[in-house]
Coordinates of C-alpha atoms in Angstrom, one line a residue:
X1 CA 0.0 0.0 0.0
X2 CA 1.4 3.4 -1.0
X3 CA -1.6 5.5 0.2
X4 CA -4.1 5.0 3.0
X5 CA -6.5 6.7 5.4
X6 CA -5.1 7.3 8.8
X7 CA -8.3 7.0 10.9
X8 CA -6.6 8.8 13.9
X9 CA -5.9 11.8 11.8
X10 CA -9.3 11.8 10.1
X11 CA -11.0 11.4 13.5
X12 CA -9.1 14.3 15.0
X13 CA -9.9 16.6 12.1
X14 CA -13.5 15.6 11.8
X15 CA -14.4 15.8 15.5
X16 CA -12.0 18.6 16.2
X17 CA -10.1 16.9 19.0
X18 CA -6.4 17.1 19.8
X19 CA -4.0 14.3 18.8
X20 CA -3.8 13.1 22.5
X21 CA -7.5 12.2 22.2
X22 CA -7.1 9.9 19.2
X23 CA -5.9 6.7 20.9
X24 CA -8.1 3.8 19.9
X25 CA -9.7 3.3 23.3
X26 CA -10.4 7.0 23.7
X27 CA -12.0 7.3 20.3
X28 CA -14.2 4.3 21.0
X29 CA -15.2 5.7 24.4
X30 CA -16.0 9.2 23.0
X31 CA -18.2 7.5 20.4
X32 CA -20.0 5.5 23.1
X33 CA -18.6 2.2 22.1
X34 CA -16.7 -0.5 24.1
X35 CA -13.5 -2.1 22.8
X36 CA -14.4 -5.5 21.4
X37 CA -11.8 -8.2 21.7
X38 CA -8.3 -8.3 23.1
X39 CA -6.2 -5.1 23.2
X40 CA -3.3 -5.0 20.8
X41 CA -4.6 -8.0 18.8
X42 CA -4.1 -6.9 15.2
X43 CA -7.4 -8.5 14.1
X44 CA -9.4 -7.0 17.0
X45 CA -7.8 -3.6 16.6
X46 CA -8.7 -3.6 12.9
X47 CA -12.3 -4.5 13.7
X48 CA -12.6 -1.7 16.2
X49 CA -11.0 0.8 13.8
X50 CA -13.5 -0.3 11.2
X51 CA -16.3 0.4 13.7
X52 CA -15.0 3.9 14.2
X53 CA -14.8 4.4 10.4
X54 CA -18.4 3.3 9.9
X55 CA -19.5 5.7 12.7
X56 CA -17.6 8.5 11.1
X57 CA -19.3 7.8 7.8
X58 CA -22.7 7.8 9.5
X59 CA -21.8 11.1 11.1
X60 CA -21.1 12.6 7.7
X61 CA -17.3 12.3 7.4
X62 CA -15.9 12.1 3.9
X63 CA -13.0 9.7 4.5
X64 CA -10.2 10.4 2.1
X65 CA -6.6 9.3 1.6
X66 CA -4.5 11.4 4.0
X67 CA -1.1 9.7 4.1
X68 CA 1.1 8.1 1.5
X69 CA 4.7 6.9 0.9
X70 CA 6.7 8.7 -1.6
X71 CA 10.4 8.0 -2.2
X72 CA 10.5 6.0 1.1
X73 CA 9.1 8.9 3.1
X74 CA 5.8 9.2 4.9
X75 CA 3.9 12.2 3.5
X76 CA 0.6 13.9 4.6
X77 CA -1.9 14.3 1.8
X78 CA -3.9 17.5 1.8
X79 CA -7.6 17.0 2.0
X80 CA -7.9 19.4 -1.0
X81 CA -5.6 17.1 -3.1
X82 CA -7.7 15.3 -5.8
X83 CA -8.0 11.6 -5.3
X84 CA -6.6 9.1 -7.8
X85 CA -8.5 5.9 -8.5
X86 CA -11.7 4.9 -6.8
X87 CA -14.2 7.5 -5.3
X88 CA -14.5 8.0 -1.6
X89 CA -16.4 5.1 0.1
X90 CA -20.2 5.5 0.6
X91 CA -22.5 3.9 3.1
X92 CA -24.3 1.0 1.5
X93 CA -27.9 1.7 0.4
X94 CA -30.4 -0.9 1.4
X95 CA -33.6 -1.6 -0.5
X96 CA -36.9 -1.7 1.4

């Protein structure tokens, strides 16, 4: 992967909270969620991060690529930079 969405960064920008309030357990707590699984388990952490991302989308966040690797260096991607490739994810629409 050469570009990705850093959920901590997106969370902090969207909810207007300082970086010290973007730890996984704090983000979950502020969103009224409990941590599911074992702390520091890669799979469980990923599932909890996905739950945060879903909630952010429900709250109206436009999740966009905000970090990338270029020439071996980590770089921040401006939110105004046009995206390459697929459009931003959308919440699934269910038929009645």
